[in-house]
mmCIF file of C-alpha atoms in Angstrom:
data_model
loop_
_atom_site.group_PDB
_atom_site.id
_atom_site.type_symbol
_atom_site.label_atom_id
_atom_site.label_comp_id
_atom_site.label_asym_id
_atom_site.label_seq_id
_atom_site.Cartn_x
_atom_site.Cartn_y
_atom_site.Cartn_z
ATOM 1 C CA UNK A 175 0.000 0.000 0.000
ATOM 2 C CA UNK A 176 1.260 3.472 -0.823
ATOM 3 C CA UNK A 177 2.566 5.620 2.040
ATOM 4 C CA UNK A 178 -0.059 8.297 1.408
ATOM 5 C CA UNK A 179 -2.850 5.743 1.779
ATOM 6 C CA UNK A 180 -1.457 4.539 5.086
ATOM 7 C CA UNK A 181 -1.230 8.097 6.321
ATOM 8 C CA UNK A 182 -4.853 8.749 5.367
ATOM 9 C CA UNK A 183 -6.035 5.589 7.131
ATOM 10 C CA UNK A 184 -3.940 6.454 10.187
ATOM 11 C CA UNK A 185 -5.480 9.911 10.376
ATOM 12 C CA UNK A 186 -9.053 8.644 9.972
ATOM 13 C CA UNK A 187 -8.746 5.652 12.320
ATOM 14 C CA UNK A 188 -6.465 7.257 14.940
ATOM 15 C CA UNK A 189 -4.229 4.187 14.686
ATOM 16 C CA UNK A 190 -0.524 4.226 13.991
ATOM 17 C CA UNK A 191 0.774 3.309 10.554
ATOM 18 C CA UNK A 192 2.606 0.303 12.001
ATOM 19 C CA UNK A 193 -0.640 -0.960 13.580
ATOM 20 C CA UNK A 194 -2.481 -0.618 10.282
ATOM 21 C CA UNK A 195 0.300 -2.443 8.465
ATOM 22 C CA UNK A 196 0.202 -5.318 10.973
ATOM 23 C CA UNK A 197 -3.587 -5.510 10.687
ATOM 24 C CA UNK A 198 -3.479 -5.713 6.898
ATOM 25 C CA UNK A 199 -0.709 -8.278 7.102
ATOM 26 C CA UNK A 200 -2.779 -10.419 9.466
ATOM 27 C CA UNK A 201 -5.787 -10.390 7.135
ATOM 28 C CA UNK A 202 -3.764 -10.989 3.974
ATOM 29 C CA UNK A 203 -1.987 -13.986 5.511
ATOM 30 C CA UNK A 204 -5.251 -15.918 5.201
ATOM 31 C CA UNK A 205 -8.606 -15.488 3.510
ATOM 32 C CA UNK A 206 -12.172 -16.816 3.860
ATOM 33 C CA UNK A 207 -13.742 -19.240 1.429
ATOM 34 C CA UNK A 208 -16.528 -18.043 -0.818
ATOM 35 C CA UNK A 209 -19.903 -19.079 0.548
ATOM 36 C CA UNK A 210 -22.037 -21.030 -1.913
ATOM 37 C CA UNK A 211 -25.765 -20.541 -1.374
ATOM 38 C CA UNK A 212 -28.209 -23.215 -2.503
ATOM 39 C CA UNK A 213 -30.745 -21.586 -4.791
ATOM 40 C CA UNK A 214 -33.167 -22.556 -7.535
ATOM 41 C CA UNK A 215 -33.608 -20.926 -10.941
ATOM 42 C CA UNK A 216 -30.263 -19.123 -10.770
ATOM 43 C CA UNK A 217 -29.372 -16.811 -13.642
ATOM 44 C CA UNK A 218 -25.620 -16.593 -13.558
ATOM 45 C CA UNK A 219 -23.226 -13.963 -14.876
ATOM 46 C CA UNK A 220 -19.947 -15.640 -15.800
ATOM 47 C CA UNK A 221 -16.889 -13.593 -16.693
ATOM 48 C CA UNK A 222 -13.158 -13.368 -16.126
ATOM 49 C CA UNK A 223 -10.738 -10.528 -15.530
ATOM 50 C CA UNK A 224 -6.960 -10.525 -15.806
ATOM 51 C CA UNK A 225 -4.338 -9.299 -13.369
ATOM 52 C CA UNK A 226 -0.577 -9.427 -13.549
ATOM 53 C CA UNK A 227 0.333 -13.151 -13.792
ATOM 54 C CA UNK A 228 -3.129 -14.590 -13.088
ATOM 55 C CA UNK A 229 -6.803 -14.280 -13.922
ATOM 56 C CA UNK A 230 -9.996 -14.677 -11.899
ATOM 57 C CA UNK A 231 -13.112 -16.381 -13.219
ATOM 58 C CA UNK A 232 -16.206 -15.218 -11.337
ATOM 59 C CA UNK A 233 -19.589 -16.952 -11.113
ATOM 60 C CA UNK A 234 -22.113 -14.389 -9.917
ATOM 61 C CA UNK A 235 -25.862 -14.627 -9.310
ATOM 62 C CA UNK A 236 -27.598 -11.821 -11.188
ATOM 63 C CA UNK A 237 -30.452 -11.727 -8.659
ATOM 64 C CA UNK A 238 -28.443 -9.938 -5.985
ATOM 65 C CA UNK A 239 -24.855 -9.993 -7.226
ATOM 66 C CA UNK A 240 -23.820 -12.776 -4.839
ATOM 67 C CA UNK A 241 -20.567 -14.356 -6.015
ATOM 68 C CA UNK A 242 -21.090 -18.097 -5.762
ATOM 69 C CA UNK A 243 -17.626 -19.182 -6.836
ATOM 70 C CA UNK A 244 -14.151 -17.897 -7.733
ATOM 71 C CA UNK A 245 -11.529 -19.608 -9.834
ATOM 72 C CA UNK A 246 -7.927 -18.361 -9.844
ATOM 73 C CA UNK A 247 -6.035 -19.535 -12.892
ATOM 74 C CA UNK A 248 -3.705 -18.430 -15.655
ATOM 75 C CA UNK A 249 -6.450 -18.376 -18.293
ATOM 76 C CA UNK A 250 -10.089 -19.218 -18.989
ATOM 77 C CA UNK A 251 -9.699 -22.971 -19.145
ATOM 78 C CA UNK A 252 -12.428 -25.265 -20.491
ATOM 79 C CA UNK A 253 -11.843 -28.138 -18.052
ATOM 80 C CA UNK A 254 -11.696 -25.857 -15.016
ATOM 81 C CA UNK A 255 -14.861 -23.969 -15.976
ATOM 82 C CA UNK A 256 -16.728 -27.183 -16.702
ATOM 83 C CA UNK A 257 -15.673 -28.558 -13.310
ATOM 84 C CA UNK A 258 -16.833 -25.349 -11.613
ATOM 85 C CA UNK A 259 -20.246 -25.440 -13.252
ATOM 86 C CA UNK A 260 -20.762 -29.103 -12.429
ATOM 87 C CA UNK A 261 -19.681 -28.474 -8.826
ATOM 88 C CA UNK A 262 -22.126 -25.583 -8.457
ATOM 89 C CA UNK A 263 -24.977 -27.824 -9.536
ATOM 90 C CA UNK A 264 -23.751 -30.631 -7.262
ATOM 91 C CA UNK A 265 -23.719 -28.182 -4.331
ATOM 92 C CA UNK A 266 -27.315 -27.117 -4.867
ATOM 93 C CA UNK A 267 -27.093 -24.122 -7.208
ATOM 94 C CA UNK A 268 -29.777 -24.890 -9.786
ATOM 95 C CA UNK A 269 -28.737 -23.013 -12.886
ATOM 96 C CA UNK A 270 -31.400 -21.636 -15.199
ATOM 97 C CA UNK A 271 -29.170 -19.549 -17.472
ATOM 98 C CA UNK A 272 -25.637 -18.248 -17.843
ATOM 99 C CA UNK A 273 -24.835 -14.911 -19.455
ATOM 100 C CA UNK A 274 -21.350 -14.817 -20.955
ATOM 101 C CA UNK A 275 -19.195 -12.788 -23.320
ATOM 102 C CA UNK A 276 -18.823 -15.873 -25.515
ATOM 103 C CA UNK A 277 -15.267 -16.971 -24.738
ATOM 104 C CA UNK A 278 -14.820 -20.298 -26.534
ATOM 105 C CA UNK A 279 -13.746 -22.126 -23.359
ATOM 106 C CA UNK A 280 -16.852 -20.967 -21.504
ATOM 107 C CA UNK A 281 -19.171 -21.913 -24.366
ATOM 108 C CA UNK A 282 -17.583 -25.353 -24.665
ATOM 109 C CA UNK A 283 -17.806 -25.936 -20.898
ATOM 110 C CA UNK A 284 -21.479 -25.012 -20.942
ATOM 111 C CA UNK A 285 -22.304 -27.104 -23.987
ATOM 112 C CA UNK A 286 -20.651 -30.261 -22.659
ATOM 113 C CA UNK A 287 -20.972 -29.755 -18.903
ATOM 114 C CA UNK A 288 -24.413 -28.178 -18.453
ATOM 115 C CA UNK A 289 -26.203 -28.641 -21.793
ATOM 116 C CA UNK A 290 -29.658 -27.999 -20.327
ATOM 117 C CA UNK A 291 -28.740 -24.531 -19.035
ATOM 118 C CA UNK A 292 -29.700 -21.613 -21.272
ATOM 119 C CA UNK A 293 -26.789 -19.703 -22.801
ATOM 120 C CA UNK A 294 -27.344 -15.948 -23.094
ATOM 121 C CA UNK A 295 -24.726 -14.010 -25.043
ATOM 122 C CA UNK A 296 -23.803 -10.615 -23.649
ATOM 123 C CA UNK A 297 -25.195 -8.020 -26.049
ATOM 124 C CA UNK A 298 -22.839 -5.301 -24.833
ATOM 125 C CA UNK A 299 -19.811 -7.444 -25.657
ATOM 126 C CA UNK A 300 -21.123 -8.157 -29.161
ATOM 127 C CA UNK A 301 -21.895 -4.487 -29.653
ATOM 128 C CA UNK A 302 -18.526 -3.342 -28.308
ATOM 129 C CA UNK A 303 -16.467 -5.685 -30.498
ATOM 130 C CA UNK A 304 -18.410 -4.880 -33.645
ATOM 131 C CA UNK A 305 -18.124 -1.137 -33.078
ATOM 132 C CA UNK A 306 -14.355 -1.522 -32.715
ATOM 133 C CA UNK A 307 -14.081 -3.477 -35.959
ATOM 134 C CA UNK A 308 -16.484 -1.271 -37.905
ATOM 135 C CA UNK A 309 -14.815 1.934 -36.639
ATOM 136 C CA UNK A 310 -16.608 5.156 -35.712
ATOM 137 C CA UNK A 311 -16.905 6.461 -39.275
ATOM 138 C CA UNK A 312 -17.101 3.599 -41.771
ATOM 139 C CA UNK A 313 -17.243 4.636 -45.418
ATOM 140 C CA UNK A 314 -18.910 1.760 -47.226
ATOM 141 C CA UNK A 315 -22.723 1.473 -47.013
ATOM 142 C CA UNK A 316 -22.436 -2.144 -45.822
ATOM 143 C CA UNK A 317 -20.435 -1.120 -42.752
ATOM 144 C CA UNK A 318 -22.548 1.991 -42.157
ATOM 145 C CA UNK A 319 -25.771 -0.020 -42.153
ATOM 146 C CA UNK A 320 -24.394 -2.819 -39.975
ATOM 147 C CA UNK A 321 -23.050 -0.292 -37.488
ATOM 148 C CA UNK A 322 -26.521 1.227 -37.179
ATOM 149 C CA UNK A 323 -28.033 -2.213 -36.522
ATOM 150 C CA UNK A 324 -25.364 -2.950 -33.899
ATOM 151 C CA UNK A 325 -26.178 0.310 -32.128
ATOM 152 C CA UNK A 326 -29.821 -0.796 -31.949
ATOM 153 C CA UNK A 327 -29.030 -4.106 -30.227
ATOM 154 C CA UNK A 328 -29.742 -2.941 -26.681
ATOM 155 C CA UNK A 329 -33.064 -1.444 -27.770
ATOM 156 C CA UNK A 330 -34.542 -4.858 -28.551
ATOM 157 C CA UNK A 331 -37.138 -5.270 -25.804
ATOM 158 C CA UNK A 332 -39.931 -7.268 -27.442
ATOM 159 C CA UNK A 333 -40.286 -10.226 -29.775
ATOM 160 C CA UNK A 334 -41.480 -7.867 -32.500
ATOM 161 C CA UNK A 335 -38.249 -5.894 -32.065
ATOM 162 C CA UNK A 336 -36.284 -9.135 -32.370
ATOM 163 C CA UNK A 337 -38.115 -10.258 -35.497
ATOM 164 C CA UNK A 338 -37.620 -6.889 -37.158
ATOM 165 C CA UNK A 339 -33.915 -6.748 -36.229
ATOM 166 C CA UNK A 340 -33.039 -10.294 -37.266
ATOM 167 C CA UNK A 341 -34.969 -9.911 -40.521
ATOM 168 C CA UNK A 342 -33.063 -6.702 -41.268
ATOM 169 C CA UNK A 343 -29.781 -8.420 -40.436
ATOM 170 C CA UNK A 344 -30.455 -11.319 -42.813
ATOM 171 C CA UNK A 345 -31.568 -8.983 -45.613
ATOM 172 C CA UNK A 346 -28.436 -6.920 -45.067
ATOM 173 C CA UNK A 347 -26.273 -10.008 -45.552
ATOM 174 C CA UNK A 348 -28.155 -11.115 -48.657
ATOM 175 C CA UNK A 349 -27.671 -7.669 -50.166
ATOM 176 C CA UNK A 350 -23.952 -7.361 -49.351
ATOM 177 C CA UNK A 351 -22.928 -11.021 -49.453
ATOM 178 C CA UNK A 352 -20.671 -10.689 -52.477
ATOM 179 C CA UNK A 353 -18.964 -7.622 -51.039
ATOM 180 C CA UNK A 354 -18.434 -9.275 -47.635
ATOM 181 C CA UNK A 355 -16.903 -12.381 -49.231
ATOM 182 C CA UNK A 356 -14.732 -10.505 -51.717
ATOM 183 C CA UNK A 357 -11.124 -11.734 -51.822
ATOM 184 C CA UNK A 358 -7.835 -10.295 -53.024
ATOM 185 C CA UNK A 359 -4.627 -12.039 -54.018
ATOM 186 C CA UNK A 360 -1.497 -11.193 -52.051
ATOM 187 C CA UNK A 361 1.707 -11.781 -53.968
ATOM 188 C CA UNK A 362 3.755 -11.851 -50.739
ATOM 189 C CA UNK A 363 1.978 -14.944 -49.452
ATOM 190 C CA UNK A 364 0.652 -16.379 -52.690
ATOM 191 C CA UNK A 365 -2.770 -16.690 -51.102
ATOM 192 C CA UNK A 366 -6.214 -15.127 -51.386
ATOM 193 C CA UNK A 367 -7.449 -13.155 -48.387
ATOM 194 C CA UNK A 368 -10.807 -11.650 -47.547
ATOM 195 C CA UNK A 369 -10.637 -8.000 -48.514
ATOM 196 C CA UNK A 370 -13.054 -6.704 -45.847
ATOM 197 C CA UNK A 371 -11.940 -8.840 -42.911
ATOM 198 C CA UNK A 372 -13.259 -6.682 -40.075
ATOM 199 C CA UNK A 373 -16.682 -6.295 -41.658
ATOM 200 C CA UNK A 374 -16.794 -10.029 -42.272
ATOM 201 C CA UNK A 375 -15.656 -10.684 -38.694
ATOM 202 C CA UNK A 376 -18.463 -8.499 -37.351
ATOM 203 C CA UNK A 377 -21.032 -10.373 -39.404
ATOM 204 C CA UNK A 378 -19.847 -13.792 -38.286
ATOM 205 C CA UNK A 379 -19.661 -12.781 -34.623
ATOM 206 C CA UNK A 380 -23.324 -11.790 -34.729
ATOM 207 C CA UNK A 381 -24.447 -14.668 -36.916
ATOM 208 C CA UNK A 382 -22.806 -17.281 -34.695
ATOM 209 C CA UNK A 383 -24.202 -15.721 -31.520
ATOM 210 C CA UNK A 384 -27.675 -15.097 -32.934
ATOM 211 C CA UNK A 385 -29.355 -18.283 -31.587
ATOM 212 C CA UNK A 386 -28.411 -17.222 -28.036
ATOM 213 C CA UNK A 387 -28.809 -13.464 -28.163
ATOM 214 C CA UNK A 388 -32.443 -12.994 -27.175
ATOM 215 C CA UNK A 389 -33.361 -15.553 -24.498
ATOM 216 C CA UNK A 390 -33.984 -12.678 -22.073
ATOM 217 C CA UNK A 391 -37.154 -11.873 -24.029
ATOM 218 C CA UNK A 392 -38.647 -15.200 -22.894
ATOM 219 C CA UNK A 393 -37.424 -14.831 -19.324
ATOM 220 C CA UNK A 394 -36.993 -11.328 -17.867
ATOM 221 C CA UNK A 395 -34.806 -12.749 -15.082
ATOM 222 C CA UNK A 396 -32.050 -13.536 -17.581
ATOM 223 C CA UNK A 397 -29.558 -10.648 -17.811
ATOM 224 C CA UNK A 398 -28.807 -9.649 -21.407
ATOM 225 C CA UNK A 399 -25.379 -8.290 -20.486
ATOM 226 C CA UNK A 400 -22.548 -8.984 -18.060
ATOM 227 C CA UNK A 401 -22.383 -5.274 -17.161
ATOM 228 C CA UNK A 402 -23.019 -5.978 -13.488
ATOM 229 C CA UNK A 403 -19.965 -8.185 -13.140
ATOM 230 C CA UNK A 404 -17.786 -5.902 -15.296
ATOM 231 C CA UNK A 405 -18.603 -3.003 -12.969
ATOM 232 C CA UNK A 406 -17.708 -5.293 -10.076
ATOM 233 C CA UNK A 407 -14.305 -5.977 -11.640
ATOM 234 C CA UNK A 408 -13.671 -2.286 -12.186
ATOM 235 C CA UNK A 409 -14.442 -1.469 -8.544
ATOM 236 C CA UNK A 410 -12.240 -4.339 -7.348
ATOM 237 C CA UNK A 411 -9.276 -3.205 -9.456
ATOM 238 C CA UNK A 412 -9.616 0.366 -8.220
ATOM 239 C CA UNK A 413 -9.270 -0.877 -4.642
ATOM 240 C CA UNK A 414 -6.446 -3.248 -5.479
ATOM 241 C CA UNK A 415 -4.519 -0.441 -7.184
ATOM 242 C CA UNK A 416 -4.199 1.205 -3.767
ATOM 243 C CA UNK A 417 -2.168 -1.790 -2.629
ATOM 244 C CA UNK A 418 0.637 -1.899 -5.144
ATOM 245 C CA UNK A 419 3.575 -4.131 -4.303
ATOM 246 C CA UNK A 420 1.596 -7.023 -2.807
ATOM 247 C CA UNK A 421 2.825 -10.533 -3.526
ATOM 248 C CA UNK A 422 0.673 -12.716 -5.770
ATOM 249 C CA UNK A 423 -0.535 -14.675 -2.726
ATOM 250 C CA UNK A 424 -1.549 -11.474 -0.952
ATOM 251 C CA UNK A 425 -3.237 -10.119 -4.077
ATOM 252 C CA UNK A 426 -5.279 -13.293 -4.329
ATOM 253 C CA UNK A 427 -6.202 -13.136 -0.639
ATOM 254 C CA UNK A 428 -7.136 -9.464 -1.017
ATOM 255 C CA UNK A 429 -9.550 -10.436 -3.800
ATOM 256 C CA UNK A 430 -11.032 -13.186 -1.644
ATOM 257 C CA UNK A 431 -11.599 -10.726 1.207
ATOM 258 C CA UNK A 432 -13.134 -8.228 -1.220
ATOM 259 C CA UNK A 433 -15.572 -10.862 -2.494
ATOM 260 C CA UNK A 434 -16.333 -11.990 1.062
ATOM 261 C CA UNK A 435 -17.227 -8.485 2.273
ATOM 262 C CA UNK A 436 -19.181 -7.758 -0.927
ATOM 263 C CA UNK A 437 -21.259 -10.892 -0.388
ATOM 264 C CA UNK A 438 -21.821 -10.084 3.283
ATOM 265 C CA UNK A 439 -23.273 -6.680 2.429
ATOM 266 C CA UNK A 440 -25.986 -8.199 0.242
#
């Protein structure tokens, strides 16, 4: 922790800096386990965030933000995530849906580990990636029109909205199919490459996710985004930034304490 932070805590708590340091050291030497609560019809938000030298996969109930499980790893691993999901069910967490950003390891773990649980793709993630690839000011009509449709994603609140949007999306592809699939020959590699790769990538991201984009319309308890857990990550990292210089073990224990106190407040 930075010296200035210790001084602020010392002033507010009337404790000496050395006492505060010993107290933090005592807490960071150990950490509580995450409490799993048996619940039915759980709509989970599943996401991961990366720190220096490790990542944390978080399984969070959208109902009240209770974190049911944490996984510390070096990446989003299929076998680990599948094991976590199966363990949650074994421990009494009856999953109804999981909202995810669509990482391939998560999707595979869900498909093979919990095939009866509804997969909801995060609309904000789809929108964010497409807007990056399409850029803020695309020039070709195909990209301009797709960008407009992407911006409308979060405004889909009824089945009529969904039907209109998906119909427009399919008509857009039919109209621009030849342009999207246009290839050019590169003499350097001796191969043909798609000329409009980012536009094509945007289309295929949406098209592949489409079957799992609108389950929230059938069940209002299903979150259509992982925004809640992303905000949680942001808040966590802001607090952890105040404690620069911690060892990896202490950083992990800090996160466990953060999750513990966050759960206790709910």
